[in-house]
Tab-separated table of C-alpha atoms and ligand atoms in Angstrom:
chain	number	residue	atom	x	y	z
A	1030	MET	CA	78.815	-180.192	4.667
A	1031	THR	CA	79.283	-181.398	1.137
A	1032	ARG	CA	82.796	-182.813	0.619
A	1033	PHE	CA	84.498	-182.377	-2.661
A	1034	ARG	CA	87.531	-184.072	-4.081
A	1035	GLU	CA	89.386	-183.883	-7.381
A	1036	VAL	CA	89.469	-186.796	-9.734
A	1037	ASN	CA	92.016	-186.797	-12.632
A	1038	PHE	CA	90.829	-188.318	-15.861
A	1039	ASP	CA	93.796	-189.404	-17.859
A	1040	GLY	CA	93.837	-190.130	-21.495
A	1041	LEU	CA	94.901	-193.696	-21.913
A	1042	ILE	CA	97.672	-193.423	-24.387
A	1043	GLY	CA	96.422	-195.148	-27.599
A	1044	PRO	CA	98.182	-197.757	-29.841
A	1045	SER	CA	98.742	-195.279	-32.680
A	1046	HIS	CA	101.228	-193.049	-30.708
A	1047	ASN	CA	103.837	-191.836	-33.097
A	1048	TYR	CA	106.011	-188.786	-33.878
A	1049	ALA	CA	104.722	-187.041	-37.004
A	1050	GLY	CA	105.676	-183.571	-36.026
A	1051	LEU	CA	102.072	-182.242	-36.476
A	1052	SER	CA	102.122	-179.475	-34.100
A	1053	HIS	CA	103.858	-176.186	-35.197
A	1054	GLY	CA	104.873	-174.202	-32.139
A	1055	ASN	CA	105.256	-177.245	-30.081
A	1056	LEU	CA	109.158	-177.521	-29.807
A	1057	ALA	CA	109.259	-181.052	-28.318
A	1058	ALA	CA	107.059	-182.490	-31.121
A	1059	THR	CA	108.964	-180.594	-33.812
A	1060	LEU	CA	112.286	-181.849	-32.282
A	1061	HIS	CA	111.288	-185.450	-32.275
A	1062	ALA	CA	109.437	-185.556	-35.609
A	1063	GLY	CA	110.350	-188.635	-37.678
A	1064	GLU	CA	111.561	-190.719	-34.731
A	1065	THR	CA	110.343	-194.179	-33.921
A	1066	ALA	CA	107.676	-194.215	-31.083
A	1067	TYR	CA	107.010	-196.914	-28.696
A	1068	PRO	CA	103.205	-197.032	-28.163
A	1069	ARG	CA	103.271	-199.880	-25.608
A	1070	GLN	CA	105.951	-198.385	-23.489
A	1071	ALA	CA	104.150	-194.918	-23.841
A	1072	ALA	CA	100.801	-196.388	-22.535
A	1073	LEU	CA	102.605	-198.200	-19.676
A	1074	GLN	CA	104.189	-194.992	-18.704
A	1075	GLY	CA	100.880	-193.177	-18.592
A	1076	LEU	CA	99.422	-195.968	-16.573
A	1077	GLY	CA	102.292	-195.806	-14.210
A	1078	LYS	CA	101.592	-192.140	-13.624
A	1079	MET	CA	97.933	-193.078	-12.855
A	1080	ARG	CA	99.097	-195.862	-10.396
A	1081	LEU	CA	101.225	-193.373	-8.609
A	1082	MET	CA	98.227	-191.029	-8.135
A	1083	LEU	CA	96.145	-194.126	-6.897
A	1084	SER	CA	99.118	-195.009	-4.407
A	1085	LEU	CA	99.001	-191.347	-3.110
A	1086	GLY	CA	95.265	-191.929	-2.354
A	1087	LEU	CA	93.990	-189.708	-5.091
A	1088	GLY	CA	90.906	-190.124	-7.351
A	1089	GLN	CA	91.727	-191.404	-10.827
A	1090	GLY	CA	89.799	-192.064	-13.903
A	1091	PHE	CA	90.529	-192.508	-17.650
A	1092	PHE	CA	89.327	-191.751	-21.128
A	1093	LEU	CA	89.664	-194.368	-23.873
A	1094	PRO	CA	91.876	-193.703	-26.885
A	1095	HIS	CA	89.626	-192.582	-29.920
A	1096	GLU	CA	88.925	-194.652	-32.973
A	1097	ARG	CA	92.087	-194.579	-35.180
A	1098	PRO	CA	92.517	-194.299	-38.051
A	1099	ASN	CA	89.549	-191.921	-38.147
A	1100	ILE	CA	87.986	-193.232	-41.277
A	1101	GLY	CA	84.977	-190.885	-41.065
A	1102	TRP	CA	87.183	-187.910	-41.166
A	1103	LEU	CA	89.116	-189.346	-44.148
A	1104	ARG	CA	85.957	-190.052	-45.954
A	1105	ALA	CA	84.785	-186.464	-45.331
A	1106	LEU	CA	88.023	-185.430	-47.129
A	1107	GLY	CA	86.967	-187.449	-50.145
A	1108	PHE	CA	88.785	-190.762	-49.789
A	1109	SER	CA	86.547	-193.732	-50.586
A	1110	GLY	CA	86.231	-197.553	-50.781
A	1111	THR	CA	86.670	-199.928	-47.930
A	1112	ASP	CA	88.234	-198.696	-44.785
A	1113	ASP	CA	91.702	-199.904	-45.775
A	1114	ALA	CA	91.191	-198.436	-49.289
A	1115	VAL	CA	90.452	-195.063	-47.711
A	1116	CYS	CA	93.637	-195.284	-45.700
A	1117	ALA	CA	95.801	-196.593	-48.729
A	1118	GLN	CA	94.554	-193.793	-50.934
A	1119	ALA	CA	95.241	-191.125	-48.338
A	1120	TRP	CA	98.729	-192.513	-47.799
A	1121	ALA	CA	99.449	-192.435	-51.501
A	1122	GLU	CA	97.974	-189.136	-52.286
A	1123	GLU	CA	98.336	-187.007	-49.056
A	1124	PRO	CA	100.272	-188.749	-46.411
A	1125	SER	CA	100.098	-186.012	-43.947
A	1126	LEU	CA	96.230	-186.520	-43.812
A	1127	LEU	CA	96.687	-190.155	-42.881
A	1128	ALA	CA	99.177	-188.975	-40.159
A	1129	GLN	CA	96.500	-186.632	-38.869
A	1130	ALA	CA	93.755	-189.186	-39.033
A	1131	ILE	CA	95.898	-191.609	-37.035
A	1132	SER	CA	97.221	-189.298	-34.308
A	1133	ALA	CA	96.950	-190.470	-30.711
A	1134	SER	CA	96.594	-186.893	-29.528
A	1135	PRO	CA	93.397	-187.569	-27.473
A	1136	MET	CA	95.833	-188.938	-24.917
A	1137	TRP	CA	96.301	-185.155	-23.813
A	1138	ALA	CA	93.232	-184.993	-21.837
A	1139	ALA	CA	93.893	-181.551	-20.512
A	1140	ASN	CA	92.775	-180.480	-24.089
A	1141	ALA	CA	89.642	-182.569	-23.928
A	1142	ALA	CA	87.366	-180.026	-22.407
A	1143	THR	CA	87.016	-177.166	-20.063
A	1144	VAL	CA	85.389	-178.067	-16.704
A	1145	SER	CA	83.686	-175.636	-14.369
A	1146	PRO	CA	83.062	-177.414	-11.075
A	1147	ALA	CA	79.581	-177.258	-9.293
A	1148	PRO	CA	80.426	-174.517	-6.674
A	1149	ASP	CA	81.190	-172.060	-9.553
A	1150	THR	CA	78.164	-172.470	-11.729
A	1151	ALA	CA	74.751	-170.897	-11.649
A	1152	ASP	CA	72.768	-174.090	-11.702
A	1153	GLY	CA	75.125	-175.914	-9.215
A	1154	ARG	CA	76.030	-178.678	-11.774
A	1155	VAL	CA	79.547	-179.612	-13.187
A	1156	HIS	CA	79.763	-178.135	-16.748
A	1157	PHE	CA	81.776	-179.648	-19.493
A	1158	THR	CA	82.621	-178.005	-23.007
A	1159	PRO	CA	84.695	-180.288	-25.203
A	1160	ALA	CA	87.492	-178.286	-26.936
A	1161	ASN	CA	87.107	-177.772	-30.674
A	1162	LEU	CA	90.955	-177.831	-30.882
A	1163	SER	CA	90.484	-176.067	-34.321
A	1164	THR	CA	93.959	-174.593	-34.620
A	1165	MET	CA	95.615	-177.975	-35.512
A	1166	ALA	CA	94.199	-180.292	-38.171
A	1167	HIS	CA	95.067	-183.493	-36.406
A	1168	ARG	CA	93.310	-182.253	-33.234
A	1169	SER	CA	90.344	-180.678	-34.791
A	1170	HIS	CA	88.551	-184.057	-35.411
A	1171	GLU	CA	88.864	-185.155	-31.792
A	1172	TRP	CA	85.798	-183.363	-30.308
A	1173	PRO	CA	83.042	-185.871	-31.439
A	1174	GLY	CA	84.929	-188.840	-29.771
A	1175	THR	CA	85.579	-186.584	-26.612
A	1176	LEU	CA	81.783	-185.460	-26.584
A	1177	ALA	CA	80.699	-189.033	-26.777
A	1178	GLN	CA	82.767	-190.134	-23.890
A	1179	LEU	CA	81.860	-187.186	-21.674
A	1180	ARG	CA	78.126	-187.989	-22.388
A	1181	ARG	CA	78.865	-191.547	-21.355
A	1182	ILE	CA	80.866	-190.933	-18.358
A	1183	PHE	CA	79.042	-187.950	-16.969
A	1184	ALA	CA	75.468	-188.986	-18.097
A	1185	ASP	CA	73.622	-188.051	-14.875
A	1186	GLU	CA	72.060	-184.695	-15.675
A	1187	ARG	CA	71.275	-184.013	-12.062
A	1188	HIS	CA	74.962	-183.441	-11.540
A	1189	PHE	CA	76.483	-182.952	-14.926
A	1190	ALA	CA	75.851	-180.656	-18.122
A	1191	VAL	CA	77.909	-181.504	-21.192
A	1192	HIS	CA	77.853	-178.843	-23.831
A	1193	GLU	CA	78.661	-178.867	-27.573
A	1194	PRO	CA	81.961	-177.308	-28.421
A	1195	VAL	CA	82.380	-173.599	-29.192
A	1196	PRO	CA	82.166	-172.995	-33.023
A	1197	ALA	CA	85.444	-173.761	-34.765
A	1198	ARG	CA	85.993	-170.180	-35.816
A	1199	PHE	CA	87.051	-169.410	-32.374
A	1200	GLY	CA	89.942	-171.605	-31.201
A	1201	ASP	CA	89.528	-173.484	-27.908
A	1202	GLU	CA	91.944	-175.819	-26.404
A	1203	GLY	CA	90.228	-176.832	-23.226
A	1204	ALA	CA	91.480	-176.981	-19.630
A	1205	ALA	CA	95.167	-176.460	-20.768
A	1206	ASN	CA	94.399	-172.699	-20.666
A	1207	PHE	CA	92.152	-172.916	-17.556
A	1208	MET	CA	92.915	-172.272	-14.002
A	1209	ARG	CA	90.839	-172.129	-10.915
A	1210	LEU	CA	91.689	-170.718	-7.544
A	1211	ALA	CA	89.402	-171.398	-4.535
A	1212	SER	CA	90.054	-172.072	-0.908
A	1213	PRO	CA	88.793	-174.388	0.272
A	1214	VAL	CA	88.139	-176.169	-3.042
A	1215	GLY	CA	84.488	-176.729	-2.236
A	1216	GLU	CA	83.774	-173.050	-2.062
A	1217	ARG	CA	82.961	-170.875	-5.090
A	1218	GLY	CA	86.260	-170.258	-6.945
A	1219	ILE	CA	87.634	-167.835	-9.375
A	1220	GLU	CA	87.918	-169.363	-12.927
A	1221	ILE	CA	90.580	-168.024	-15.251
A	1222	MET	CA	91.089	-168.573	-19.055
A	1223	VAL	CA	94.311	-167.721	-20.600
A	1224	TYR	CA	94.200	-166.721	-24.258
A	1225	GLY	CA	96.913	-165.753	-26.837
A	1226	GLU	CA	96.970	-162.861	-29.255
A	1227	PRO	CA	97.973	-163.897	-32.759
A	1228	GLY	CA	100.755	-162.333	-34.637
A	1229	GLY	CA	103.871	-164.098	-33.180
A	1230	PRO	CA	105.990	-166.733	-34.791
A	1231	PHE	CA	103.678	-169.595	-33.542
A	1232	PRO	CA	100.019	-170.010	-33.413
A	1233	ALA	CA	97.977	-168.654	-30.493
A	1234	ARG	CA	95.578	-171.362	-29.973
A	1235	GLN	CA	93.222	-170.272	-27.322
A	1236	SER	CA	91.021	-167.255	-28.361
A	1237	ALA	CA	89.503	-164.860	-25.938
A	1238	GLN	CA	86.135	-165.290	-27.628
A	1239	ALA	CA	86.029	-168.983	-27.003
A	1240	SER	CA	86.958	-168.308	-23.359
A	1241	ARG	CA	84.138	-165.890	-22.844
A	1242	ALA	CA	81.644	-168.110	-24.580
A	1243	ILE	CA	82.581	-171.047	-22.292
A	1244	PHE	CA	82.038	-169.016	-19.104
A	1245	ARG	CA	78.724	-167.789	-20.483
A	1246	SER	CA	77.434	-171.200	-21.219
A	1247	HIS	CA	78.661	-172.660	-18.017
A	1248	GLY	CA	76.903	-169.944	-15.959
A	1249	VAL	CA	80.330	-168.806	-14.234
A	1250	SER	CA	80.128	-165.226	-13.306
A	1251	ASP	CA	83.348	-164.922	-11.192
A	1252	ALA	CA	85.703	-165.299	-14.216
A	1253	LEU	CA	88.810	-163.656	-15.581
A	1254	ILE	CA	89.990	-163.803	-19.182
A	1255	VAL	CA	93.663	-162.953	-19.127
A	1256	GLN	CA	96.389	-162.784	-21.918
A	1257	GLN	CA	99.306	-165.166	-22.219
A	1258	SER	CA	102.542	-163.402	-22.552
A	1259	PRO	CA	103.549	-163.321	-26.279
A	1260	GLU	CA	107.122	-164.258	-25.338
A	1261	ALA	CA	105.973	-167.425	-23.605
A	1262	ILE	CA	104.086	-168.499	-26.851
A	1263	ALA	CA	107.159	-167.580	-28.894
A	1264	ALA	CA	109.474	-169.618	-26.584
A	1265	GLY	CA	107.219	-172.738	-27.097
A	1266	ALA	CA	104.567	-172.354	-24.472
A	1267	PHE	CA	101.767	-173.363	-26.874
A	1268	HIS	CA	99.348	-173.734	-23.892
A	1269	ASN	CA	99.210	-171.895	-20.596
A	1270	ASP	CA	99.814	-175.054	-18.613
A	1271	VAL	CA	103.321	-175.178	-19.983
A	1272	VAL	CA	104.142	-172.149	-17.796
A	1273	ALA	CA	101.630	-172.078	-15.144
A	1274	VAL	CA	99.483	-174.333	-12.881
A	1275	ALA	CA	96.904	-173.308	-10.125
A	1276	HIS	CA	95.483	-175.407	-7.191
A	1277	GLU	CA	93.318	-174.432	-4.356
A	1278	ASN	CA	94.849	-171.046	-3.247
A	1279	ILE	CA	98.248	-171.619	-4.918
A	1280	LEU	CA	99.292	-170.115	-8.359
A	1281	PHE	CA	102.618	-171.751	-9.467
A	1282	ALA	CA	103.850	-169.783	-12.477
A	1283	HIS	CA	106.898	-168.708	-14.380
A	1284	GLU	CA	107.608	-165.017	-14.057
A	1285	GLN	CA	106.985	-164.512	-17.838
A	1286	ALA	CA	103.778	-166.582	-18.072
A	1287	PHE	CA	101.266	-163.712	-18.414
A	1288	ALA	CA	101.155	-160.453	-20.377
A	1289	ASP	CA	100.245	-158.503	-17.258
A	1290	LYS	CA	101.040	-160.515	-14.149
A	1291	ASP	CA	100.593	-157.747	-11.613
A	1292	ALA	CA	97.111	-157.097	-12.760
A	1293	LEU	CA	96.282	-160.819	-12.793
A	1294	TYR	CA	97.719	-161.355	-9.319
A	1295	ALA	CA	95.838	-158.274	-7.882
A	1296	ALA	CA	92.587	-159.530	-9.533
A	1297	ILE	CA	92.857	-162.938	-8.020
A	1298	GLU	CA	93.858	-161.599	-4.564
A	1299	ALA	CA	90.765	-159.355	-4.530
A	1300	ARG	CA	88.714	-162.513	-4.550
A	1301	CYS	CA	91.039	-165.019	-2.996
A	1302	PRO	CA	92.729	-163.147	-0.112
A	1303	ASP	CA	94.912	-166.046	0.867
A	1304	LEU	CA	96.321	-166.481	-2.594
A	1305	VAL	CA	99.815	-167.788	-2.613
A	1306	VAL	CA	101.793	-166.979	-5.756
A	1307	VAL	CA	104.763	-169.228	-6.132
A	1308	GLU	CA	106.458	-167.429	-8.998
A	1309	VAL	CA	109.715	-168.795	-10.390
A	1310	PRO	CA	111.942	-165.926	-11.639
A	1311	ALA	CA	113.613	-165.989	-15.031
A	1312	SER	CA	117.011	-165.391	-13.332
A	1313	GLU	CA	116.706	-168.791	-11.692
A	1314	VAL	CA	114.925	-170.820	-14.238
A	1315	PRO	CA	114.912	-169.268	-17.784
A	1316	LEU	CA	111.795	-169.772	-19.843
A	1317	ARG	CA	113.771	-171.947	-22.147
A	1318	ASP	CA	114.566	-174.528	-19.272
A	1319	ALA	CA	111.088	-174.332	-17.913
A	1320	ILE	CA	109.707	-175.273	-21.280
A	1321	ALA	CA	112.218	-177.997	-22.022
A	1322	SER	CA	111.675	-179.634	-18.518
A	1323	TYR	CA	107.985	-178.914	-18.267
A	1324	LEU	CA	108.364	-177.809	-14.717
A	1325	PHE	CA	104.830	-176.187	-14.789
A	1326	ASN	CA	103.265	-178.944	-16.586
A	1327	SER	CA	103.172	-180.793	-13.301
A	1328	GLN	CA	100.256	-181.856	-11.242
A	1329	LEU	CA	99.755	-179.837	-8.050
A	1330	VAL	CA	97.702	-181.924	-5.674
A	1331	THR	CA	96.512	-182.191	-2.112
A	1332	LEU	CA	97.074	-185.524	-0.451
A	1333	PRO	CA	94.577	-187.058	2.047
A	1334	ASP	CA	96.752	-185.823	4.934
A	1335	GLY	CA	96.433	-182.286	3.672
A	1336	SER	CA	99.938	-181.879	2.291
A	1337	ARG	CA	100.505	-180.650	-1.212
A	1338	ALA	CA	102.638	-182.446	-3.743
A	1339	LEU	CA	103.906	-181.898	-7.243
A	1340	ILE	CA	103.888	-184.667	-9.748
A	1341	LEU	CA	106.706	-183.596	-12.031
A	1342	PRO	CA	108.209	-184.994	-15.198
A	1343	ILE	CA	111.548	-186.725	-14.693
A	1344	GLU	CA	113.016	-184.146	-17.107
A	1345	CYS	CA	112.862	-181.693	-14.258
A	1346	ALA	CA	115.390	-183.703	-12.190
A	1347	GLU	CA	117.617	-183.640	-15.147
A	1348	THR	CA	117.574	-179.902	-15.925
A	1349	ALA	CA	120.059	-178.312	-13.631
A	1350	THR	CA	118.372	-175.037	-13.030
A	1351	VAL	CA	114.998	-176.578	-12.537
A	1352	LYS	CA	116.314	-179.134	-10.137
A	1353	ALA	CA	118.215	-176.429	-8.034
A	1354	TRP	CA	114.799	-174.502	-7.968
A	1355	ILE	CA	112.948	-177.559	-6.668
A	1356	ASP	CA	115.536	-178.552	-4.150
A	1357	ALA	CA	115.478	-175.103	-2.696
A	1358	ASN	CA	111.777	-174.482	-2.788
A	1359	VAL	CA	109.816	-177.604	-2.337
A	1360	GLY	CA	109.778	-179.087	1.175
A	1361	ALA	CA	108.197	-179.423	4.496
A	1362	ASN	CA	108.092	-175.606	5.043
A	1363	GLY	CA	105.620	-175.537	2.220
A	1364	PRO	CA	103.366	-174.354	0.473
A	1365	ILE	CA	104.542	-177.309	-1.667
A	1366	HIS	CA	105.637	-180.159	0.477
A	1367	ALA	CA	106.927	-182.930	-1.801
A	1368	ALA	CA	108.065	-183.690	-5.261
A	1369	HIS	CA	107.327	-186.958	-7.088
A	1370	PHE	CA	109.091	-187.555	-10.529
A	1371	VAL	CA	107.406	-189.552	-13.235
A	1372	ASP	CA	108.712	-190.962	-16.414
A	1373	VAL	CA	106.275	-190.043	-19.259
A	1374	ARG	CA	109.020	-189.617	-21.834
A	1375	GLU	CA	107.188	-190.879	-24.799
A	1376	SER	CA	104.423	-188.407	-24.338
A	1377	MET	CA	106.907	-185.731	-23.308
A	1378	HIS	CA	108.658	-186.096	-26.797
A	1379	ASN	CA	105.438	-184.897	-28.377
A	1380	GLY	CA	105.117	-182.019	-25.962
A	1381	GLY	CA	102.766	-183.685	-23.457
A	1382	GLY	CA	103.764	-183.789	-19.803
A	1383	PRO	CA	102.087	-185.136	-16.713
A	1384	ALA	CA	99.490	-182.330	-16.544
A	1385	CYS	CA	98.684	-182.512	-20.255
A	1386	LEU	CA	97.627	-186.099	-19.787
A	1387	ARG	CA	94.929	-185.340	-17.364
A	1388	LEU	CA	91.618	-183.568	-17.116
A	1389	ARG	CA	90.697	-182.411	-13.580
A	1390	VAL	CA	87.168	-182.912	-12.355
A	1391	LEU	CA	86.281	-181.510	-8.967
A	1392	LEU	CA	83.295	-183.598	-7.587
A	1393	SER	CA	81.093	-183.710	-4.621
A	1394	GLU	CA	80.772	-187.295	-3.102
A	1395	GLU	CA	77.334	-187.666	-4.634
A	1396	ALA	CA	78.404	-186.655	-8.072
A	1397	GLU	CA	81.494	-188.983	-7.895
A	1398	ARG	CA	79.111	-191.802	-7.208
A	1399	ALA	CA	77.157	-190.846	-10.448
A	1400	ILE	CA	80.151	-191.340	-12.842
A	1401	HIS	CA	80.170	-194.321	-15.088
A	1402	PRO	CA	82.237	-196.863	-12.912
A	1403	ALA	CA	83.970	-198.366	-15.883
A	1404	HIS	CA	86.034	-195.227	-16.303
A	1405	LEU	CA	87.269	-194.992	-12.646
A	1406	LEU	CA	90.522	-196.830	-11.866
A	1407	ASN	CA	91.463	-198.905	-9.027
A	1408	ASP	CA	94.539	-201.286	-8.718
A	1409	ARG	CA	92.526	-204.246	-10.196
A	1410	ALA	CA	91.294	-202.205	-13.152
A	1411	ALA	CA	95.030	-200.852	-13.636
A	1412	ASP	CA	96.222	-204.536	-13.703
A	1413	ARG	CA	93.609	-205.426	-16.366
A	1414	LEU	CA	94.565	-202.384	-18.469
A	1415	GLU	CA	98.232	-203.246	-18.152
A	1416	ALA	CA	97.552	-206.705	-19.390
A	1417	LEU	CA	95.500	-205.362	-22.406
A	1418	ILE	CA	98.239	-202.832	-23.227
A	1419	THR	CA	100.937	-205.561	-23.062
A	1420	ALA	CA	98.980	-207.861	-25.306
A	1421	HIS	CA	97.633	-205.437	-27.933
A	1422	TRP	CA	99.605	-202.126	-28.189
A	1423	PRO	CA	102.266	-202.268	-30.912
A	1424	GLU	CA	105.813	-202.205	-29.654
A	1425	ARG	CA	107.114	-199.744	-32.171
A	1426	MET	CA	105.649	-197.209	-34.579
A	1427	ALA	CA	108.085	-195.823	-37.051
A	1428	PRO	CA	107.128	-193.218	-39.506
A	1429	SER	CA	106.759	-195.508	-42.408
A	1430	ASP	CA	104.513	-197.970	-40.310
A	1431	ILE	CA	101.736	-195.227	-40.427
A	1432	GLY	CA	101.023	-196.484	-44.001
A	1433	LEU	CA	100.937	-200.126	-43.337
A	1434	PRO	CA	97.474	-202.022	-43.164
A	1435	GLU	CA	99.061	-204.191	-40.304
A	1436	SER	CA	99.395	-200.999	-38.287
A	1437	TRP	CA	95.703	-199.926	-39.043
A	1438	GLU	CA	94.544	-203.333	-38.091
A	1439	ALA	CA	96.611	-203.517	-34.756
A	1440	MET	CA	95.019	-200.068	-33.838
A	1441	ARG	CA	91.542	-201.434	-34.386
A	1442	GLN	CA	92.203	-204.677	-32.597
A	1443	ALA	CA	93.623	-202.931	-29.648
A	1444	ARG	CA	90.695	-200.701	-29.264
A	1445	ALA	CA	88.166	-203.458	-29.731
A	1446	ALA	CA	89.928	-205.493	-26.983
A	1447	LEU	CA	89.714	-202.448	-24.595
A	1448	ILE	CA	85.945	-201.798	-25.328
A	1449	ALA	CA	85.284	-205.542	-24.863
A	1450	ALA	CA	86.895	-205.493	-21.507
A	1451	LEU	CA	85.019	-202.237	-20.448
A	1452	GLU	CA	81.664	-204.111	-21.151
A	1453	GLN	CA	82.559	-206.342	-18.273
A	1454	PRO	CA	83.409	-203.785	-15.466
A	1455	LEU	CA	87.131	-203.432	-15.196
B	1709	LIG	O1	98.594	-180.339	-28.975
B	1709	LIG	N1	101.123	-182.743	-29.236
B	1709	LIG	C1	100.132	-182.001	-28.394
B	1709	LIG	C2	100.592	-181.891	-27.030
B	1709	LIG	C3	99.452	-181.292	-26.149
B	1709	LIG	C4	99.921	-180.891	-24.792
B	1709	LIG	N2	98.842	-180.567	-23.962
B	1709	LIG	C5	98.963	-179.551	-23.067
B	1709	LIG	N3	99.894	-178.690	-23.045
B	1709	LIG	N4	97.968	-179.460	-22.193
B	1709	LIG	C6	99.737	-180.640	-29.054
B	1709	LIG	O2	100.681	-179.927	-29.569
B	1709	LIG	C7	102.031	-183.712	-31.182
B	1709	LIG	C8	101.608	-184.747	-32.160
B	1709	LIG	C9	102.427	-185.138	-33.352
B	1709	LIG	O3	103.103	-184.241	-33.810
B	1709	LIG	O4	102.299	-186.144	-33.897
B	1709	LIG	C10	100.835	-183.116	-30.509
B	1709	LIG	O5	99.770	-182.938	-30.951
């Protein structure tokens, strides 16, 4: 029997990490706008989470930060001259465009693409569609960089199919709005996309049209398209993964995550009879606390011994209602046996928790062997990444640093050093 395992690909946090307040509806990013960011510390925190996954015996890969500043994007907006002249003109005339061109947002790999594992697709390959991220300007220019990396990492067409993004008219934010239930994981699963209806105070970023388009092109027939609850979006859940996460036969969700939860649970149960819904009631954890702590933006994983663990942001241990819920509900009697807290505060302040930083890819052993090895992490590779980050990532990035030529140069040099290291296998 073919064995499958999940490999998490994290976005390596880039040297341009900063707090520019670019995401309307993302309360953490708005709250921390204008603060000084610490790119080196941010990247080390992200790497620390990846090391924890390795130490738990889980598969771990990584994506590279994209080229920043994105000069091509700025040129398309009419700025001209040398690369530095392009940036300087943008900074002088429309500083918000330079901030958008510099954003380290590709770190949130959950938004990189939607992935349909091989057991679910008509041709038995793993299908990827990079997200167009068209709702937010600073994220709308990520997809070409993402597409290039997906093509490099998952190049073997016997196992993988990498699509073009859905047309930008139809907003798509990738796996952040995707859930899959299957038991065991290697069996055909039920895939779910959660969309938002526009009309609330904040943008609904995932459209039903894009969700349907992805399932069509991936050849997934057992699919559900469900609506996110408008109150969750209004409370700051700009992606479904801020209020729900699914793994194997477990759906871990806030009571107010979905517009019609009963219909959703019944539809899943019809296909996945051993479904376990771990629902957190608003009376125990108000939506506000769930969103502030990012309880549901945790990684729900199965360890090699078969037990299940949650990888949670440290903020969950610091939020009284959330901590009380975890203490009462996570433990040996299951279904979730252990909780591990990670410090990814630099990313959290931009609204990106542990689950935002990773893209899950379920792989057969054969498919895993076909992946570009330079993007798979082991302890030695992690040590080398750590050395590169320590040597090249800026320590601080204040809002005014965005406009400095030294900052642009530091970003370029850091990425060049990383790419040079990748040429020799890490
Ligand atoms: O798209 N933050 C990201 C956070 C993405 C979180 N991803 C998931 N939930 N899967 C966003 O809102 C803030 C960047 C800034 O303001 O500088 C930002 O883009």
